[in-house]
Coordinates of C-alpha atoms and ligand atoms in Angstrom, one line a residue:
M689 CA 100.0 15.3 -17.0
P690 CA 102.9 15.8 -14.6
S691 CA 104.7 12.8 -13.3
N692 CA 103.4 11.7 -9.9
S693 CA 102.5 8.4 -8.3
S694 CA 98.7 8.3 -8.7
P695 CA 97.4 9.6 -12.0
E696 CA 93.8 9.8 -12.8
P697 CA 92.8 6.7 -14.7
G698 CA 92.4 7.6 -18.3
W699 CA 95.1 10.3 -18.2
A700 CA 96.5 9.4 -21.6
R701 CA 93.3 8.9 -23.3
A702 CA 93.8 11.7 -25.8
A703 CA 96.9 9.8 -27.0
F704 CA 94.8 6.9 -28.2
T705 CA 92.3 6.1 -30.8
L706 CA 89.7 3.9 -29.3
P707 CA 87.5 1.3 -31.2
R708 CA 84.1 2.3 -32.2
A709 CA 80.9 1.4 -30.5
P710 CA 77.8 0.5 -32.7
D711 CA 76.5 4.1 -32.3
G712 CA 79.8 5.6 -33.6
A713 CA 81.1 6.9 -30.3
D714 CA 84.2 5.6 -28.7
A715 CA 83.7 2.2 -27.1
V716 CA 84.2 1.5 -23.4
Y717 CA 87.2 -0.5 -24.4
L718 CA 88.0 -3.1 -21.7
A719 CA 89.8 -5.6 -23.8
G720 CA 93.3 -4.1 -23.4
N721 CA 94.4 -7.3 -21.6
S722 CA 93.9 -9.0 -25.1
L723 CA 94.7 -6.3 -27.5
G724 CA 95.7 -2.8 -26.4
A725 CA 94.0 0.3 -28.0
Q726 CA 96.0 2.2 -30.6
P727 CA 98.3 4.9 -29.5
H728 CA 98.6 7.8 -32.0
A729 CA 102.4 7.4 -31.6
A730 CA 102.3 3.8 -32.7
R731 CA 100.4 4.9 -36.0
A732 CA 102.8 7.7 -36.6
A733 CA 105.8 5.4 -36.1
L734 CA 104.4 2.8 -38.5
L735 CA 103.6 5.4 -41.2
S736 CA 107.1 6.8 -41.0
A737 CA 108.6 3.3 -41.2
V738 CA 106.6 2.7 -44.3
D739 CA 106.6 6.1 -46.0
E740 CA 110.1 7.4 -45.1
Q741 CA 112.2 4.4 -44.1
W742 CA 111.2 1.4 -46.2
A743 CA 110.0 3.5 -49.2
R744 CA 112.9 6.1 -49.2
V745 CA 115.8 4.5 -47.5
G746 CA 115.5 0.9 -48.5
V747 CA 118.1 -1.7 -47.6
A748 CA 120.4 1.0 -46.1
G749 CA 117.7 1.3 -43.4
W750 CA 119.3 -1.7 -41.5
E751 CA 122.1 0.6 -40.6
D752 CA 121.0 4.1 -41.5
C753 CA 117.6 3.8 -39.6
G754 CA 118.9 1.6 -36.9
W755 CA 116.7 -1.4 -37.8
W756 CA 119.4 -3.9 -37.1
A757 CA 119.8 -2.8 -33.5
T758 CA 116.1 -2.5 -32.8
P759 CA 115.6 -5.9 -31.0
Q760 CA 118.0 -4.9 -28.2
R761 CA 117.2 -1.1 -28.3
L762 CA 113.6 -2.1 -27.7
G763 CA 114.6 -4.7 -25.4
D764 CA 116.1 -2.2 -23.1
R765 CA 112.9 0.0 -23.2
V766 CA 110.7 -2.9 -22.4
G767 CA 113.3 -4.1 -19.8
A768 CA 112.9 -0.9 -18.0
L769 CA 109.2 -1.7 -17.5
V770 CA 110.0 -5.2 -15.9
G771 CA 112.9 -4.2 -13.6
A772 CA 115.6 -5.4 -16.0
A773 CA 118.9 -3.5 -16.2
P774 CA 120.0 -2.9 -19.8
G775 CA 121.4 -5.7 -21.9
Q776 CA 119.0 -8.5 -20.7
V777 CA 116.0 -8.3 -22.9
V778 CA 115.5 -8.8 -26.6
V779 CA 112.3 -8.2 -28.6
G780 CA 111.6 -10.2 -31.7
D781 CA 109.3 -13.2 -32.2
S782 CA 105.9 -14.3 -30.7
T783 CA 105.6 -15.1 -27.1
S784 CA 105.1 -18.8 -28.1
V785 CA 108.4 -18.9 -30.1
Q786 CA 110.3 -17.1 -27.3
L787 CA 108.9 -19.4 -24.7
F788 CA 109.8 -22.5 -26.6
G789 CA 113.5 -21.2 -26.8
L790 CA 113.6 -20.3 -23.2
L791 CA 112.1 -23.4 -21.9
I792 CA 114.6 -25.6 -23.8
A793 CA 117.5 -23.3 -22.8
A794 CA 116.2 -23.6 -19.2
A795 CA 116.3 -27.3 -19.2
R796 CA 119.8 -27.3 -20.7
L797 CA 120.9 -25.2 -17.7
R798 CA 120.0 -28.2 -15.4
P799 CA 120.8 -31.3 -17.6
D800 CA 120.9 -33.7 -14.7
R801 CA 117.3 -33.1 -13.6
R802 CA 114.2 -34.7 -14.9
V803 CA 111.2 -32.6 -14.0
L804 CA 109.5 -29.6 -15.7
L805 CA 107.1 -28.0 -13.2
S806 CA 104.4 -25.8 -14.9
D807 CA 101.2 -24.0 -13.9
A808 CA 98.2 -26.3 -14.5
G809 CA 96.1 -23.3 -15.5
H810 CA 98.8 -21.7 -17.6
F811 CA 97.8 -20.0 -20.9
P812 CA 97.2 -22.8 -23.5
T813 CA 100.3 -22.0 -25.6
D814 CA 102.4 -22.2 -22.4
R815 CA 100.9 -25.6 -21.6
Y816 CA 101.2 -27.0 -25.1
L817 CA 104.8 -25.8 -25.4
A818 CA 105.7 -27.2 -22.0
T819 CA 104.4 -30.6 -23.2
S820 CA 106.5 -30.5 -26.4
V821 CA 109.6 -29.2 -24.6
A822 CA 109.4 -32.0 -22.0
R823 CA 109.2 -34.6 -24.8
L824 CA 112.1 -33.0 -26.7
S825 CA 114.3 -32.6 -23.5
G826 CA 113.4 -35.9 -22.0
L827 CA 111.7 -34.3 -19.0
T828 CA 108.6 -35.3 -17.1
L829 CA 106.0 -32.6 -17.2
R830 CA 104.2 -32.0 -13.7
T831 CA 101.4 -29.4 -13.4
T832 CA 100.0 -27.8 -10.4
S833 CA 98.8 -24.4 -9.2
P834 CA 101.8 -21.9 -8.8
D835 CA 101.0 -21.5 -5.1
A836 CA 101.1 -25.2 -4.6
M837 CA 104.4 -25.9 -6.4
A838 CA 107.0 -27.8 -4.4
P839 CA 110.1 -28.0 -6.5
D840 CA 112.6 -30.5 -5.4
A841 CA 116.2 -31.7 -6.2
D842 CA 114.9 -33.4 -9.4
T843 CA 113.1 -30.1 -10.7
A844 CA 115.0 -28.6 -13.6
V845 CA 112.5 -25.8 -14.5
V846 CA 109.6 -24.0 -12.9
A847 CA 107.3 -22.2 -15.5
V848 CA 104.8 -19.8 -14.2
P849 CA 102.7 -16.8 -15.3
A850 CA 102.8 -13.6 -13.2
V851 CA 99.0 -13.3 -13.5
D852 CA 96.5 -15.9 -14.3
F853 CA 95.1 -15.2 -17.9
R854 CA 91.6 -16.4 -16.9
T855 CA 90.9 -15.4 -13.4
G856 CA 93.3 -12.4 -13.2
E857 CA 94.9 -13.8 -10.0
R858 CA 98.3 -12.4 -9.4
W859 CA 100.8 -15.0 -8.2
D860 CA 103.5 -14.4 -5.7
L861 CA 106.6 -14.4 -7.9
A862 CA 109.0 -13.7 -5.2
A863 CA 107.8 -16.8 -3.2
I864 CA 107.9 -19.0 -6.3
V865 CA 111.4 -17.9 -7.1
E866 CA 112.6 -18.4 -3.6
R867 CA 111.2 -22.0 -3.5
A868 CA 112.5 -22.8 -6.9
H869 CA 116.0 -21.5 -6.2
A870 CA 116.2 -23.2 -2.8
A871 CA 115.7 -26.5 -4.7
G872 CA 118.2 -25.4 -7.4
A873 CA 115.6 -25.0 -10.2
V874 CA 115.5 -22.4 -12.9
V875 CA 112.3 -20.1 -13.2
V876 CA 110.7 -19.1 -16.5
A877 CA 108.1 -16.5 -15.9
D878 CA 105.5 -15.4 -18.5
L879 CA 104.6 -11.8 -18.0
S880 CA 102.2 -11.3 -20.6
H881 CA 99.3 -10.2 -18.3
A882 CA 101.6 -8.2 -16.1
V883 CA 103.9 -6.1 -18.3
G884 CA 102.6 -2.5 -18.6
V885 CA 99.9 -2.8 -15.9
M886 CA 102.0 -3.3 -12.8
P887 CA 105.7 -3.0 -11.8
V888 CA 107.6 -6.3 -12.1
E889 CA 111.1 -6.5 -10.6
L890 CA 112.9 -9.3 -12.6
D891 CA 116.4 -8.4 -11.4
A892 CA 115.5 -7.9 -7.9
L893 CA 113.4 -11.0 -7.6
G894 CA 116.2 -13.1 -9.1
V895 CA 113.9 -14.5 -12.0
D896 CA 116.1 -16.5 -14.4
L897 CA 114.3 -16.2 -17.6
A898 CA 111.1 -14.5 -18.8
V899 CA 108.9 -13.8 -21.7
G900 CA 106.0 -11.4 -22.3
C901 CA 103.5 -10.0 -24.9
T902 CA 103.7 -6.4 -26.1
Y903 CA 100.2 -6.3 -27.7
K904 CA 98.2 -6.3 -24.5
Y905 CA 98.9 -3.7 -22.0
L906 CA 101.9 -2.2 -24.1
N907 CA 99.5 -1.5 -26.9
G908 CA 102.1 -2.6 -29.6
G909 CA 99.4 -3.7 -32.1
P910 CA 98.0 -7.0 -33.3
G911 CA 100.8 -9.6 -33.3
A912 CA 103.4 -7.2 -31.9
P913 CA 106.7 -9.0 -31.2
A914 CA 107.1 -10.4 -27.8
F915 CA 110.2 -10.0 -25.4
A916 CA 112.6 -12.5 -23.8
Y917 CA 114.6 -11.8 -20.7
V918 CA 117.8 -13.6 -19.6
A919 CA 119.4 -12.7 -16.3
T920 CA 123.0 -11.6 -16.9
R921 CA 124.4 -14.5 -14.9
H922 CA 123.0 -16.9 -17.4
H923 CA 124.4 -15.1 -20.5
E924 CA 127.5 -17.0 -21.3
V925 CA 126.2 -20.4 -20.7
L926 CA 122.7 -20.0 -22.3
D927 CA 122.3 -22.5 -25.0
P928 CA 119.2 -21.7 -27.2
P929 CA 117.8 -24.2 -29.5
L930 CA 116.9 -21.7 -32.3
T931 CA 120.3 -20.9 -33.7
G932 CA 119.3 -18.5 -36.3
W933 CA 121.8 -16.3 -38.2
T934 CA 120.9 -13.1 -36.6
G935 CA 121.8 -14.5 -33.2
H936 CA 125.3 -15.3 -34.4
A937 CA 128.3 -13.4 -33.1
D938 CA 129.2 -12.3 -36.5
P939 CA 126.0 -12.5 -38.6
F940 CA 127.5 -11.0 -41.7
G941 CA 130.7 -13.3 -41.5
M942 CA 128.4 -16.0 -43.0
T943 CA 130.6 -18.6 -41.4
E944 CA 130.1 -22.4 -41.5
A945 CA 129.2 -23.0 -37.8
W946 CA 127.0 -21.0 -35.4
T947 CA 128.7 -19.0 -32.7
P948 CA 126.4 -17.4 -30.3
A949 CA 126.4 -13.6 -30.0
P950 CA 127.5 -12.4 -26.6
G951 CA 124.8 -11.7 -24.1
V952 CA 121.1 -11.7 -24.8
G953 CA 121.7 -11.2 -28.6
R954 CA 122.0 -14.9 -29.0
L955 CA 118.2 -15.2 -28.6
R956 CA 117.7 -13.4 -31.8
V957 CA 116.6 -15.9 -34.5
G958 CA 115.6 -14.4 -38.0
T959 CA 115.3 -11.1 -39.5
P960 CA 113.3 -8.9 -37.1
P961 CA 109.7 -7.8 -38.2
M962 CA 110.6 -4.2 -38.6
L963 CA 107.2 -2.7 -39.2
S964 CA 105.8 -4.3 -36.2
M965 CA 108.9 -3.5 -34.1
L966 CA 108.7 0.2 -35.1
A967 CA 104.9 0.4 -34.3
L968 CA 105.7 -0.9 -30.9
E969 CA 108.5 1.5 -30.4
G970 CA 106.0 4.3 -31.0
A971 CA 103.6 2.7 -28.6
L972 CA 106.0 2.5 -25.8
S973 CA 106.2 6.4 -25.7
V974 CA 103.0 6.2 -23.7
F975 CA 105.1 4.7 -20.8
D976 CA 108.4 6.5 -21.1
D977 CA 107.5 10.0 -22.1
V978 CA 108.7 12.5 -19.5
D979 CA 105.1 13.1 -18.5
S980 CA 104.1 9.5 -18.0
P981 CA 103.5 8.3 -14.5
D982 CA 105.8 5.6 -13.1
L983 CA 104.5 2.0 -13.1
A984 CA 103.5 2.2 -9.5
G985 CA 101.1 5.0 -10.6
V986 CA 99.9 2.9 -13.5
R987 CA 99.2 0.1 -11.1
A988 CA 97.4 2.2 -8.7
A989 CA 95.2 3.7 -11.4
S990 CA 94.4 0.2 -12.7
L991 CA 93.5 -1.0 -9.2
A992 CA 91.3 2.0 -8.8
L993 CA 89.5 1.1 -12.0
G994 CA 89.0 -2.5 -10.9
H995 CA 87.8 -1.3 -7.5
A996 CA 85.3 1.1 -9.1
F997 CA 83.9 -1.8 -11.3
L998 CA 83.7 -4.2 -8.4
E999 CA 81.9 -1.6 -6.3
A1000 CA 79.4 -0.9 -9.0
L1001 CA 78.5 -4.5 -9.7
P1002 CA 75.3 -5.8 -8.3
A1003 CA 75.4 -7.8 -5.1
G1004 CA 75.6 -11.5 -6.0
A1005 CA 77.8 -11.1 -9.0
D1006 CA 80.1 -14.2 -9.3
V1007 CA 83.6 -12.5 -9.3
V1008 CA 86.3 -15.1 -9.6
T1009 CA 89.2 -12.6 -9.3
P1010 CA 90.6 -12.1 -5.7
R1011 CA 89.5 -8.8 -4.4
E1012 CA 92.6 -8.1 -2.4
H1013 CA 94.8 -5.7 -4.4
E1014 CA 98.0 -7.6 -3.7
R1015 CA 96.3 -10.7 -5.4
R1016 CA 94.9 -9.4 -8.6
G1017 CA 96.4 -8.4 -11.9
G1018 CA 95.0 -5.9 -14.4
H1019 CA 91.7 -7.6 -15.3
V1020 CA 88.6 -8.7 -13.3
A1021 CA 86.8 -12.0 -14.4
V1022 CA 83.2 -12.6 -13.7
R1023 CA 81.4 -15.8 -14.1
V1024 CA 78.2 -15.7 -16.0
R1025 CA 75.7 -18.2 -17.6
D1026 CA 76.4 -17.5 -21.2
A1027 CA 79.8 -15.8 -21.6
D1028 CA 79.8 -15.6 -25.4
G1029 CA 76.3 -14.3 -25.6
M1030 CA 76.8 -11.7 -22.9
C1031 CA 80.1 -10.6 -24.5
A1032 CA 78.2 -10.0 -27.8
A1033 CA 75.4 -8.2 -26.0
L1034 CA 77.7 -5.9 -24.1
A1035 CA 79.5 -5.2 -27.4
R1036 CA 76.1 -4.1 -28.8
R1037 CA 75.9 -1.7 -25.9
G1038 CA 79.3 -0.2 -26.7
V1039 CA 81.3 -2.2 -23.9
V1040 CA 84.1 -4.3 -25.4
V1041 CA 85.2 -7.2 -23.1
D1042 CA 86.1 -10.7 -24.0
A1043 CA 84.9 -14.2 -23.0
R1044 CA 87.0 -17.1 -22.0
P1045 CA 85.6 -20.7 -21.7
P1046 CA 83.7 -22.0 -20.0
D1047 CA 81.9 -19.1 -18.4
L1048 CA 84.0 -16.1 -17.8
L1049 CA 83.8 -12.6 -18.9
R1050 CA 87.1 -10.5 -18.5
F1051 CA 87.2 -6.8 -18.0
G1052 CA 90.6 -5.3 -18.5
F1053 CA 91.6 -2.1 -16.9
A1054 CA 94.3 -0.5 -18.9
A1055 CA 94.7 2.7 -17.0
P1056 CA 96.2 4.9 -19.6
Y1057 CA 92.9 5.1 -21.6
V1058 CA 90.2 3.6 -19.3
T1059 CA 88.3 6.1 -17.1
L1060 CA 86.4 5.5 -13.9
D1061 CA 83.2 6.3 -15.8
D1062 CA 84.0 3.4 -18.2
A1063 CA 84.5 1.0 -15.4
R1064 CA 81.1 2.0 -13.8
T1065 CA 79.3 2.0 -17.1
A1066 CA 80.7 -1.6 -17.8
A1067 CA 79.3 -2.7 -14.3
R1068 CA 76.0 -1.1 -15.0
E1069 CA 75.6 -2.6 -18.5
L1070 CA 76.5 -6.1 -17.2
A1071 CA 73.8 -5.7 -14.4
A1072 CA 71.3 -4.7 -16.9
L1073 CA 71.9 -8.0 -18.8
R1074 CA 71.6 -10.3 -15.9
Ligands
PLP266 C1 98.6 -13.7 -24.6 C2 99.5 -14.7 -23.9 C3 100.3 -15.5 -24.8 C4 100.2 -15.2 -26.3 O1 101.2 -15.9 -27.0 P1 101.4 -15.5 -28.6 O2 102.6 -16.4 -29.0 O3 101.7 -14.0 -28.6 O4 100.2 -15.8 -29.3 C5 101.1 -16.4 -24.3 N1 101.1 -16.7 -23.0 C6 100.4 -16.0 -22.1 C7 100.5 -16.2 -20.6 C8 99.5 -15.0 -22.6 O5 98.8 -14.3 -21.7

């Protein structure tokens, strides 16, 4: 597929192995917002890491196979997908761990302020960690909807998602950053439901710190390591709480005290999970092969899928996701009576989605491997169950 700005949805389907439906055929896989499908390139990279690198190179792999440099090497590749110039992103621990480190570090950038402002509907781990970080940092946690946030002179940190994990609503990150900065607060954005499905312009928007998953729309595999972004202007003052040895300026000096590595490298904690990292590196080729469309094209294809799905739904379907393209992310959520039961019934019909309490079904439109037929089939099967 030649590079252009509006690829046909499903253009890279042949590069993936899709989960099986009960009849043995490929499923209509609309759970890529939860766990992306498997790119062949991720499998190949993982097999090579196991059979050639670990087995045959052993400990020398840290240098000879480039393992040691992987967190930043992959960081730059992921950074290119979120509008970050090189040297500002590191890949390593889970989103939860990265978020913990960044929220504390953000609070430490504004030591004289007392409030941590967070999205009331944030993903549970983001809410639980904000609660703990507020306690540890002596902050008061206030929660509200991102579009209703009113940071003031006492606000240290504003923590928001780019897209609501439940409803699929896309927030106006530019406006949020502008309000936060006008009040002197630091913004920590969670890009888990945005990275790989739409362009995000971290540098241009002036976002301070960000985290995101790589096992959703980046297809890195179950538990793939997350990424953390720190804008260059904060590098030399960033004071992370997890002072692990691999974030040391001289990790093999084995010195008494922790001296932070220059730049974003100080966010490294322990030994990177190489097998997961290398699988992710393979998976990223879906996005940065010379033949891949740019992210505006990926976004257009995902919106086209969502549109086809919405058009094919029966009248009266209770769609909670905003219909305007500007205001939705990569998935569409539909309110139903028995979400778990319907999710299971759809799976029996070969349509894989997920359910979120209390009453939502989420249909994820990962454009590289989902086709317009898939989107319409899902709507038809949902209608048949109602
Ligand atoms: C998926 C997701 C997470 C997941 O966190 P893990 O530590 O990877 O389990 C966190 N935050 C948001 C907003 C998410 O969508």
